[in-house]
Amino acid sequence: MPCAETASGEIFYTLSRGPAGGPVLVLVHGAGGTRLHWPGELRRLPGATVYTLDLPGHGRSGGRGCDTIEGYVEAVVAFLQRLRVERAVIVGHSMGGAIAQTLALSSSGQVGVAGLVLIATGARLRVAPAILDGIRSDFEQAAELITRFAWSPEAPSSLVERGRKTLLEADPDVVWGDFATCDRFDVIDRLGEIRSPTLVVSGSVDPLTPVKYARFLVERIPQARYVIVEGAGHMVMLEQPGKVMQVVQEFLVGIY
Ligand code: COA
């Protein structure tokens, strides 16, 4: 399922316009997600222009899910070129973080990467067989398992319920394809090539992409710093939107 040809025309997105010359952000969601994995605090970040997209095959976008991270990168780059976005901070969550890292590593230079914000992600994203096989054998049960892993015990039940519902509304083939794509992702040996200023954000109680992954990113990416959000799980930006908004704003002040 390569998806470059489905690319830009079918991407659904929302746009929050900030001042001319101000920061431009592109928010890229994770496996089986949609643009609503991002809280309003980031989708409408004060002082910034923010594009929040549904990847191909997700949410309200057309096309099909991709079977490689590079396929998603092509779709995002084509989307940004169509909108004439020449330079942006790429903000990725989980699989979206894999897309952001790969975009920064691509030599195409078609879109300038002003910075990277890598949220609850890693340089390798192996996936537990219980999730991968489970999506194929019993999607509802797998969605239950993913939901259990994705949220901290403190997360409000309304948020968790909404997350479960969004996941169950997704196409199981797309969700499986995303996790299989994550399972193959590995840029561990290439992190030193990332030249963009990078902010790494990690929830302290995230079992899907543990703090160890964030530390590794910060050790290997030359211009990286990291913030651990205490008590947050994998959906850190929905669980603690105010905190994540604050650290992103501080990061932007340093690079714009
Ligand atoms: N950054 C730093 N270290 C990493 C890493 C990353 N992104 N990914 C893996 N590693 C480390 C592991 O901690 C492990 O270190 P260790 O040998 O000191 O324990 C080593 O690299 C090998 O790990 P991994 O590649 O994951 O293989 P594995 O066979 O040990 O484990 C799984 C495979 C699937 C059991 C494991 O990755 C896991 O439990 N994943 C569950 C979480 C999940 O499904 N997340 C979904 C992400 S989308």
CSV table of C-alpha atoms and ligand atoms in Angstrom, one decimal:
chain,number,residue,atom,x,y,z
A,1,MET,CA,0.0,0.0,0.0
A,2,PRO,CA,2.4,2.8,-1.0
A,3,CYS,CA,0.5,6.0,-0.7
A,4,ALA,CA,2.4,8.8,-2.2
A,5,GLU,CA,0.0,9.0,-5.0
A,6,THR,CA,-2.9,9.6,-2.6
A,7,ALA,CA,-1.0,12.4,-1.0
A,8,SER,CA,-1.8,16.0,-0.7
A,9,GLY,CA,-5.2,16.5,-2.3
A,10,GLU,CA,-6.9,14.1,0.0
A,11,ILE,CA,-5.4,15.3,3.3
A,12,PHE,CA,-7.9,16.8,5.7
A,13,TYR,CA,-6.5,19.4,8.0
A,14,THR,CA,-7.3,22.3,10.2
A,15,LEU,CA,-5.4,25.6,10.2
A,16,SER,CA,-5.0,28.0,13.0
A,17,ARG,CA,-3.3,31.2,11.7
A,18,GLY,CA,-0.7,33.1,13.7
A,19,PRO,CA,1.2,36.2,12.9
A,20,ALA,CA,3.2,36.5,9.6
A,21,GLY,CA,6.8,35.5,10.2
A,22,GLY,CA,5.9,33.7,13.4
A,23,PRO,CA,6.4,30.0,14.1
A,24,VAL,CA,4.8,27.5,11.8
A,25,LEU,CA,3.9,24.1,13.2
A,26,VAL,CA,2.7,20.8,11.6
A,27,LEU,CA,1.1,18.3,14.0
A,28,VAL,CA,1.4,14.7,13.0
A,29,HIS,CA,-0.6,12.1,15.0
A,30,GLY,CA,0.3,8.5,15.8
A,31,ALA,CA,-0.8,5.0,14.9
A,32,GLY,CA,-4.6,4.7,14.4
A,33,GLY,CA,-5.0,8.3,15.4
A,34,THR,CA,-6.6,11.4,14.0
A,35,ARG,CA,-5.9,15.2,14.3
A,36,LEU,CA,-8.0,15.1,17.5
A,37,HIS,CA,-5.2,13.3,19.3
A,38,TRP,CA,-3.9,16.9,19.6
A,39,PRO,CA,-5.5,19.1,22.3
A,40,GLY,CA,-6.9,22.5,21.4
A,41,GLU,CA,-4.0,24.1,23.3
A,42,LEU,CA,-1.7,22.9,20.6
A,43,ARG,CA,-4.0,22.9,17.5
A,44,ARG,CA,-4.6,26.6,18.3
A,45,LEU,CA,-1.3,27.5,19.9
A,46,PRO,CA,-1.2,31.2,20.6
A,47,GLY,CA,1.3,33.1,18.4
A,48,ALA,CA,1.8,30.3,15.9
A,49,THR,CA,0.4,29.1,12.6
A,50,VAL,CA,-0.6,25.5,13.2
A,51,TYR,CA,-1.5,22.9,10.5
A,52,THR,CA,-3.1,19.8,12.1
A,53,LEU,CA,-3.6,16.9,9.7
A,54,ASP,CA,-5.2,13.5,9.4
A,55,LEU,CA,-2.7,11.2,7.8
A,56,PRO,CA,-4.0,9.3,4.6
A,57,GLY,CA,-6.6,6.7,5.5
A,58,HIS,CA,-7.2,8.3,8.9
A,59,GLY,CA,-9.9,10.6,10.3
A,60,ARG,CA,-11.5,12.6,7.5
A,61,SER,CA,-8.6,12.2,5.0
A,62,GLY,CA,-9.0,10.1,1.9
A,63,GLY,CA,-6.5,7.6,0.6
A,64,ARG,CA,-5.2,4.6,2.4
A,65,GLY,CA,-2.8,4.1,5.3
A,66,CYS,CA,0.8,3.6,4.3
A,67,ASP,CA,3.0,0.6,4.9
A,68,THR,CA,6.2,2.5,5.4
A,69,ILE,CA,7.1,5.6,7.5
A,70,GLU,CA,8.7,7.0,4.2
A,71,GLY,CA,5.2,6.7,2.6
A,72,TYR,CA,3.7,8.9,5.3
A,73,VAL,CA,6.7,11.3,5.0
A,74,GLU,CA,6.0,11.6,1.2
A,75,ALA,CA,2.3,12.3,1.9
A,76,VAL,CA,3.2,15.0,4.5
A,77,VAL,CA,5.8,16.7,2.3
A,78,ALA,CA,3.4,16.7,-0.7
A,79,PHE,CA,0.7,18.2,1.5
A,80,LEU,CA,3.1,21.0,2.8
A,81,GLN,CA,4.3,21.7,-0.8
A,82,ARG,CA,0.7,22.0,-2.0
A,83,LEU,CA,0.1,24.6,0.7
A,84,ARG,CA,3.5,26.3,0.0
A,85,VAL,CA,4.8,25.7,3.5
A,86,GLU,CA,8.5,26.0,3.0
A,87,ARG,CA,9.7,25.7,6.5
A,88,ALA,CA,8.0,24.4,9.7
A,89,VAL,CA,8.5,22.8,13.1
A,90,ILE,CA,7.4,19.2,12.8
A,91,VAL,CA,5.6,18.0,15.9
A,92,GLY,CA,5.0,14.2,16.0
A,93,HIS,CA,3.4,11.9,18.5
A,94,SER,CA,4.4,8.2,18.6
A,95,MET,CA,4.3,7.0,15.0
A,96,GLY,CA,4.1,10.7,14.1
A,97,GLY,CA,7.4,11.1,15.8
A,98,ALA,CA,8.9,8.4,13.6
A,99,ILE,CA,7.5,10.4,10.6
A,100,ALA,CA,9.0,13.6,12.0
A,101,GLN,CA,12.5,12.0,12.5
A,102,THR,CA,12.4,10.4,9.0
A,103,LEU,CA,11.4,13.7,7.4
A,104,ALA,CA,14.3,15.5,9.2
A,105,LEU,CA,16.6,12.8,7.9
A,106,SER,CA,15.4,12.9,4.4
A,107,SER,CA,17.9,14.5,2.1
A,108,SER,CA,15.2,15.9,-0.2
A,109,GLY,CA,15.3,19.3,1.4
A,110,GLN,CA,11.8,19.9,0.0
A,111,VAL,CA,10.5,21.2,3.3
A,112,GLY,CA,12.8,23.0,5.7
A,113,VAL,CA,12.7,21.6,9.2
A,114,ALA,CA,12.9,24.6,11.6
A,115,GLY,CA,12.7,22.2,14.6
A,116,LEU,CA,11.4,18.9,15.8
A,117,VAL,CA,9.1,18.2,18.7
A,118,LEU,CA,9.1,14.5,19.4
A,119,ILE,CA,6.4,13.4,21.8
A,120,ALA,CA,6.1,10.0,23.3
A,121,THR,CA,8.2,8.3,20.6
A,122,GLY,CA,11.5,6.7,20.0
A,123,ALA,CA,14.2,5.9,17.4
A,124,ARG,CA,13.0,2.3,17.3
A,125,LEU,CA,9.4,1.4,18.0
A,126,ARG,CA,9.0,-2.4,18.3
A,127,VAL,CA,5.5,-3.4,19.0
A,128,ALA,CA,4.3,-6.0,21.5
A,129,PRO,CA,3.0,-9.1,19.6
A,130,ALA,CA,-0.2,-9.0,21.8
A,131,ILE,CA,-1.0,-5.7,20.1
A,132,LEU,CA,0.1,-6.6,16.5
A,133,ASP,CA,-1.5,-10.1,16.5
A,134,GLY,CA,-4.4,-9.0,18.6
A,135,ILE,CA,-5.5,-6.3,16.1
A,136,ARG,CA,-5.8,-9.1,13.5
A,137,SER,CA,-7.5,-11.6,15.7
A,138,ASP,CA,-9.9,-9.5,17.8
A,139,PHE,CA,-9.8,-5.8,17.1
A,140,GLU,CA,-12.1,-4.8,20.0
A,141,GLN,CA,-10.0,-6.7,22.5
A,142,ALA,CA,-6.8,-5.2,21.1
A,143,ALA,CA,-8.3,-1.7,21.3
A,144,GLU,CA,-9.0,-2.4,24.9
A,145,LEU,CA,-5.3,-3.4,25.4
A,146,ILE,CA,-4.0,-0.4,23.6
A,147,THR,CA,-6.3,1.9,25.6
A,148,ARG,CA,-5.0,0.3,28.8
A,149,PHE,CA,-1.4,1.0,27.8
A,150,ALA,CA,-2.0,4.4,26.3
A,151,TRP,CA,-3.3,6.3,29.3
A,152,SER,CA,-2.0,7.0,32.8
A,153,PRO,CA,-4.1,5.8,35.7
A,154,GLU,CA,-4.8,9.4,36.5
A,155,ALA,CA,-6.3,10.3,33.1
A,156,PRO,CA,-9.9,11.4,33.3
A,157,SER,CA,-12.2,8.6,32.3
A,158,SER,CA,-14.0,10.9,29.8
A,159,LEU,CA,-10.8,11.3,27.8
A,160,VAL,CA,-10.0,7.6,28.0
A,161,GLU,CA,-13.5,6.8,26.7
A,162,ARG,CA,-13.2,9.2,23.9
A,163,GLY,CA,-9.8,7.7,22.9
A,164,ARG,CA,-11.3,4.2,22.9
A,165,LYS,CA,-14.2,5.3,20.8
A,166,THR,CA,-11.9,7.0,18.2
A,167,LEU,CA,-9.7,3.9,18.0
A,168,LEU,CA,-12.7,1.6,17.5
A,169,GLU,CA,-14.0,3.9,14.7
A,170,ALA,CA,-10.7,3.5,12.8
A,171,ASP,CA,-10.3,0.9,10.1
A,172,PRO,CA,-8.6,-2.2,11.7
A,173,ASP,CA,-6.5,-2.7,8.6
A,174,VAL,CA,-5.1,0.8,8.8
A,175,VAL,CA,-4.5,0.4,12.6
A,176,TRP,CA,-2.7,-2.9,12.0
A,177,GLY,CA,-0.7,-1.4,9.1
A,178,ASP,CA,0.4,1.5,11.3
A,179,PHE,CA,1.6,-0.7,14.1
A,180,ALA,CA,3.4,-3.0,11.7
A,181,THR,CA,5.0,0.1,10.2
A,182,CYS,CA,6.1,1.2,13.7
A,183,ASP,CA,7.5,-2.3,14.4
A,184,ARG,CA,9.8,-2.0,11.3
A,185,PHE,CA,10.9,1.6,12.1
A,186,ASP,CA,14.5,2.0,13.3
A,187,VAL,CA,16.7,5.1,12.9
A,188,ILE,CA,18.9,4.4,16.0
A,189,ASP,CA,22.1,4.6,13.9
A,190,ARG,CA,21.1,7.8,12.2
A,191,LEU,CA,20.1,10.1,15.0
A,192,GLY,CA,23.4,11.9,14.9
A,193,GLU,CA,22.5,13.2,11.4
A,194,ILE,CA,19.5,15.2,12.7
A,195,ARG,CA,20.6,18.8,12.7
A,196,SER,CA,17.4,20.5,13.7
A,197,PRO,CA,16.9,21.8,17.3
A,198,THR,CA,14.8,19.2,18.9
A,199,LEU,CA,12.5,19.0,21.9
A,200,VAL,CA,11.7,15.5,23.3
A,201,VAL,CA,8.6,15.2,25.5
A,202,SER,CA,7.9,12.0,27.4
A,203,GLY,CA,5.3,10.9,30.0
A,204,SER,CA,6.9,9.4,33.1
A,205,VAL,CA,4.5,6.5,33.2
A,206,ASP,CA,4.3,5.6,29.5
A,207,PRO,CA,4.8,1.8,29.0
A,208,LEU,CA,4.4,2.1,25.2
A,209,THR,CA,7.3,4.4,24.6
A,210,PRO,CA,9.2,4.5,28.0
A,211,VAL,CA,11.3,7.4,29.3
A,212,LYS,CA,14.4,5.3,28.3
A,213,TYR,CA,13.5,6.0,24.6
A,214,ALA,CA,13.4,9.7,25.2
A,215,ARG,CA,16.7,9.7,27.0
A,216,PHE,CA,18.2,7.8,24.1
A,217,LEU,CA,16.9,10.4,21.6
A,218,VAL,CA,18.4,13.3,23.7
A,219,GLU,CA,21.7,11.5,24.0
A,220,ARG,CA,22.1,11.0,20.3
A,221,ILE,CA,20.4,14.0,18.6
A,222,PRO,CA,23.0,16.8,18.7
A,223,GLN,CA,20.7,19.7,19.6
A,224,ALA,CA,18.1,18.1,21.7
A,225,ARG,CA,16.7,18.7,25.1
A,226,TYR,CA,13.9,16.8,26.9
A,227,VAL,CA,11.1,17.3,29.3
A,228,ILE,CA,9.6,14.4,31.3
A,229,VAL,CA,6.0,15.1,32.2
A,230,GLU,CA,5.4,13.6,35.6
A,231,GLY,CA,2.4,11.3,36.0
A,232,ALA,CA,1.6,11.3,32.3
A,233,GLY,CA,1.2,8.3,30.0
A,234,HIS,CA,1.5,7.8,26.2
A,235,MET,CA,-1.2,10.4,25.5
A,236,VAL,CA,0.8,13.0,27.4
A,237,MET,CA,-0.4,16.0,25.3
A,238,LEU,CA,-4.1,15.1,25.9
A,239,GLU,CA,-3.5,14.3,29.6
A,240,GLN,CA,-1.5,17.4,30.4
A,241,PRO,CA,-2.2,19.9,27.6
A,242,GLY,CA,-1.3,23.0,29.6
A,243,LYS,CA,2.2,21.6,30.5
A,244,VAL,CA,2.9,20.4,26.9
A,245,MET,CA,1.7,23.8,25.5
A,246,GLN,CA,4.1,25.6,27.9
A,247,VAL,CA,7.2,23.5,27.0
A,248,VAL,CA,6.5,23.8,23.3
A,249,GLN,CA,6.1,27.6,23.6
A,250,GLU,CA,9.4,27.8,25.5
A,251,PHE,CA,11.1,25.7,22.8
A,252,LEU,CA,9.7,28.0,20.0
A,253,VAL,CA,11.1,31.1,21.8
A,254,GLY,CA,14.5,29.5,21.5
A,255,ILE,CA,14.4,28.9,17.8
A,256,TYR,CA,12.3,31.7,16.3
B,1,COA,N1,15.3,3.8,22.4
B,1,COA,C1,16.2,3.2,23.2
B,1,COA,N2,16.3,1.9,23.5
B,1,COA,C2,15.5,1.1,22.8
B,1,COA,C3,14.5,1.6,21.9
B,1,COA,C4,14.4,3.0,21.7
B,1,COA,N3,13.6,3.5,20.9
B,1,COA,N4,13.8,0.5,21.5
B,1,COA,C5,14.3,-0.5,22.0
B,1,COA,N5,15.3,-0.2,22.8
B,1,COA,C6,16.1,-1.1,23.7
B,1,COA,C7,15.3,-1.9,24.6
B,1,COA,O1,15.0,-1.2,25.8
B,1,COA,C8,16.1,-3.1,24.7
B,1,COA,O2,17.1,-2.9,25.7
B,1,COA,P1,17.7,-4.0,26.7
B,1,COA,O3,18.1,-5.1,25.8
B,1,COA,O4,18.7,-3.3,27.5
B,1,COA,O5,16.5,-4.4,27.5
B,1,COA,C9,16.7,-3.3,23.4
B,1,COA,O6,16.7,-2.0,22.8
B,1,COA,C10,15.9,-4.2,22.5
B,1,COA,O7,14.5,-3.8,22.5
B,1,COA,P2,13.5,-4.1,21.3
B,1,COA,O8,14.1,-3.7,20.0
B,1,COA,O9,12.2,-3.4,21.7
B,1,COA,O10,13.4,-5.7,21.3
B,1,COA,P3,12.9,-6.7,22.4
B,1,COA,O11,12.8,-8.0,21.7
B,1,COA,O12,13.7,-6.5,23.6
B,1,COA,O13,11.4,-6.2,22.8
B,1,COA,C11,9.1,-5.9,22.5
B,1,COA,C12,10.4,-6.3,21.8
B,1,COA,C13,8.0,-5.7,21.4
B,1,COA,C14,8.7,-6.9,23.5
B,1,COA,C15,9.3,-4.5,23.2
B,1,COA,O14,9.7,-3.5,22.3
B,1,COA,C16,8.0,-4.0,23.9
B,1,COA,O15,7.8,-4.4,25.0
B,1,COA,N6,7.3,-3.2,23.3
B,1,COA,C17,6.0,-2.8,23.9
B,1,COA,C18,5.7,-1.5,23.7
B,1,COA,C19,4.9,-1.3,22.4
B,1,COA,O16,4.3,-2.2,21.9
B,1,COA,N7,5.0,-0.1,22.0
B,1,COA,C20,4.3,0.3,20.8
B,1,COA,C21,5.1,1.4,20.2
B,1,COA,S1,4.3,2.1,18.8
